């Protein structure tokens, strides 16, 4: 009977044992079938493409290399590992890393880049000596979107890592790894003896498999139950997976340090975090240091405890030599070597948090946040680190020694594609806070005016650049019975002025008069086509920019002008790749013609006038006139907001300077934002704005005083672009009476009718009289 | 009314008599017909620029300092741009419009004002059957094409085809007339 009970008990125990094991077995299988780790999304800047004749400032180039995590060496011969460079004056030798760009993967290679007077004059493959048309560098990491655990890792395959690394891990952590089945009884027995002797659980006997099981599935507390569970799990792992698979998983799983909130997991990331290398390029002493850290990553952190880390590394090196993994000369070399740890490449979570914020917002419109944080996506953006750094420098240089309450927002984009190359959201560039470039919605003041003039010029039968408009006092009755009486900035009226003069000098009253003639709905319609979203119903005050917009919205609006009337949505992201390298989504360029290129051309000509002769004239302090920048200043009431929006042939930038408390900045658009714009544009490469003349444009020779057509040899003759068919018919020959008495961009003499093109003026001259007769 | 007619005829006759005198007096001042040129006439400054040799500008504020950076210089087309264009053309021949479009986007980052790049983008989108995009891209190429008539014609062909595919027949007819004018 007792025997039966014993057997029954044994069977029940075996059943329970089996059930218990089965539970873990299933858990292990399920977990390993899915994704093993939650991997953060990686956000990249645009890869730098270097080719002969490109503009490249050596200092900015080097700054980008540092952001890319490249280490400087003294000479070309010392480029021993990928991710290193040597600089000789304006010549750079680089040992470039392997990188998968999505559309191609470039291998390890050594490249020489020679720069002369800020231009690349040669890109050469150092090994073959062959000149290259272009080289493409692995991009700066702008940031990561982490899982809730804040775990970060770079996955490595066992075949990508040097065998010595795996062997060293085994030698140090679990010598019998290849012979046991997940549990090492000898090690357990040894640990029990030590623990009994010490009367506490000080000695562990975990195999690599057990450690992996613990990290994957269990809590870190040292309890007996957890230990039993760990054993079951380890056995289940060994049952289903090969030793190499377990070792690979271990190498990717282990914790190897902390970077603020972010925890460093796996040898792939640790190699990069501590040495700026991939695991494939680790030297034996570097492997020894990382393997040594497994025991206690914070105690043996080479950055905070270098001496302790060195001792531990040397111990591991000796163990490696004892096991025959390295030769005695390697041991000698390794013991003598410095720790070789790099400085933390980037402080904080992202070098450019404001830009990262923009990327995240765009992503969250389309992807669930959890997917972003766990799927290991690779996100390629348009961020240009060199321009970003130049933009930050421009903002900080301007704000230096000024009121500390002044804040800034800046958006920089490409005129061709409307890709956002740089973004500044405030004066503290590394702070993840209120992003003024995206969220500071403020009145735009005179930045709205080009939309008013564009509305006019899109009606060539009624308006041309030389049409007259009254800049006299304006008084408009509000709904509540009060009056709105806008004034010019100089508090003066300028009589009848040409549209060109009214815009370049930013006359308020002329603009309001013109806008009211055009109709608020028409102006709003233009604003909408440009990409702004004016509030409805519109009030006359929108004609002077009493509409709130953020810098990025203004950039969108001005981009449509800069691209000749073609609307392109602003983009920060280029492509998203899955962990497996498939393109998940591409954000390709799209364009839509929204405005007549002819009318936009005329407005852009006027905006060039703003910079060459009008309110934006002080830009000439920063850039030669030959760049023909087009732009517009904006200043709001009591100098609360200082704006400038402008573009060259290649780039557009919008700058806002203001205060979060909405008090006066004491700055106009010209004395504030424009100065930041100028600083920035003078530091980077730009193409002059050579406006392409659309098909429907013709030129008339116009007397700048009378506004009539005249002959080319007339002293006041200026060439003026018109939409075909709108050149004034009236011709006036040169008259000695008509000597220039005022600048050619000054108001024209009063005409009989408000905003009436010269075409309708009365005849005054003999030739006109004859023409009348022959009618 | 009759009197008015009489005055007109009298004036006309007297003018006919006076024509030779006028011809002589106007010999030096040639009155141009409406001066329609597509590009700005070179002999006169553009609006907003001071007349040559005249200092009529009254400085209202101190003259800005001279900028430290040099004036831009015209650079030759980088060789890589040609390579990328050729690559995109090959990709289009192989009917890989998406890949070609990506290549062309890289080319745009080098020179965003190259009409050929925009033209090829239009071609890629036409192949993708994205007719609205093809039309816009071709129009954009036209705005940058300057005097390149051959390229303009090619763009117009894309525009016409895109309009037809969208069922915008009248606009397509109008576009055909534009090709003829090119």
PDB file of N, CA and C in Angstrom, chain A residues 701 709-712 731 771, chain B residues 29-36:
ATOM      1  N   UNK A 701       9.603  98.937 -70.902  1.00  0.00           N
ATOM      2  CA  UNK A 701      10.509  99.996 -70.435  1.00  0.00           C
ATOM      3  C   UNK A 701       9.626 101.140 -69.964  1.00  0.00           C
ATOM      4  N   UNK A 709       5.174 103.987 -70.556  1.00  0.00           N
ATOM      5  CA  UNK A 709       6.246 103.403 -71.333  1.00  0.00           C
ATOM      6  C   UNK A 709       7.111 104.528 -71.859  1.00  0.00           C
ATOM      7  N   UNK A 710       8.379 104.212 -72.002  1.00  0.00           N
ATOM      8  CA  UNK A 710       9.278 105.219 -72.541  1.00  0.00           C
ATOM      9  C   UNK A 710      10.377 104.528 -73.319  1.00  0.00           C
ATOM     10  N   UNK A 711      11.303 105.313 -73.847  1.00  0.00           N
ATOM     11  CA  UNK A 711      12.369 104.670 -74.615  1.00  0.00           C
ATOM     12  C   UNK A 711      13.541 104.344 -73.695  1.00  0.00           C
ATOM     13  N   UNK A 712      14.352 103.373 -74.154  1.00  0.00           N
ATOM     14  CA  UNK A 712      15.414 102.846 -73.309  1.00  0.00           C
ATOM     15  C   UNK A 712      16.481 103.852 -72.944  1.00  0.00           C
ATOM     16  N   UNK A 731       2.749 105.707 -74.317  1.00  0.00           N
ATOM     17  CA  UNK A 731       4.181 105.889 -74.461  1.00  0.00           C
ATOM     18  C   UNK A 731       4.511 107.356 -74.248  1.00  0.00           C
ATOM     19  N   UNK A 771      -2.289 110.078 -81.716  1.00  0.00           N
ATOM     20  CA  UNK A 771      -2.839 108.713 -81.614  1.00  0.00           C
ATOM     21  C   UNK A 771      -4.339 108.749 -81.429  1.00  0.00           C
TER      22      UNK A 771
ATOM     23  N   UNK B  29      14.830 109.581 -82.287  1.00  0.00           N
ATOM     24  CA  UNK B  29      14.058 108.968 -81.196  1.00  0.00           C
ATOM     25  C   UNK B  29      13.138 107.907 -81.783  1.00  0.00           C
ATOM     26  N   UNK B  30      13.661 106.706 -81.829  1.00  0.00           N
ATOM     27  CA  UNK B  30      12.837 105.626 -82.382  1.00  0.00           C
ATOM     28  C   UNK B  30      11.861 105.190 -81.304  1.00  0.00           C
ATOM     29  N   UNK B  31      10.603 105.266 -81.657  1.00  0.00           N
ATOM     30  CA  UNK B  31       9.614 104.840 -80.679  1.00  0.00           C
ATOM     31  C   UNK B  31       9.435 103.341 -80.818  1.00  0.00           C
ATOM     32  N   UNK B  32       9.752 102.655 -79.789  1.00  0.00           N
ATOM     33  CA  UNK B  32       9.625 101.206 -79.916  1.00  0.00           C
ATOM     34  C   UNK B  32       8.165 100.805 -79.946  1.00  0.00           C
ATOM     35  N   UNK B  33       7.913  99.710 -80.617  1.00  0.00           N
ATOM     36  CA  UNK B  33       6.577  99.142 -80.469  1.00  0.00           C
ATOM     37  C   UNK B  33       6.521  98.645 -79.032  1.00  0.00           C
ATOM     38  N   UNK B  34       5.407  98.111 -78.607  1.00  0.00           N
ATOM     39  CA  UNK B  34       5.324  97.702 -77.204  1.00  0.00           C
ATOM     40  C   UNK B  34       6.511  96.784 -76.917  1.00  0.00           C
ATOM     41  N   UNK B  35       7.363  97.198 -76.000  1.00  0.00           N
ATOM     42  CA  UNK B  35       8.647  96.502 -75.852  1.00  0.00           C
ATOM     43  C   UNK B  35       8.505  95.140 -75.174  1.00  0.00           C
ATOM     44  N   UNK B  36       7.991  94.211 -75.939  1.00  0.00           N
ATOM     45  CA  UNK B  36       7.756  92.895 -75.353  1.00  0.00           C
ATOM     46  C   UNK B  36       8.979  92.005 -75.527  1.00  0.00           C
TER      47      UNK B  36
END
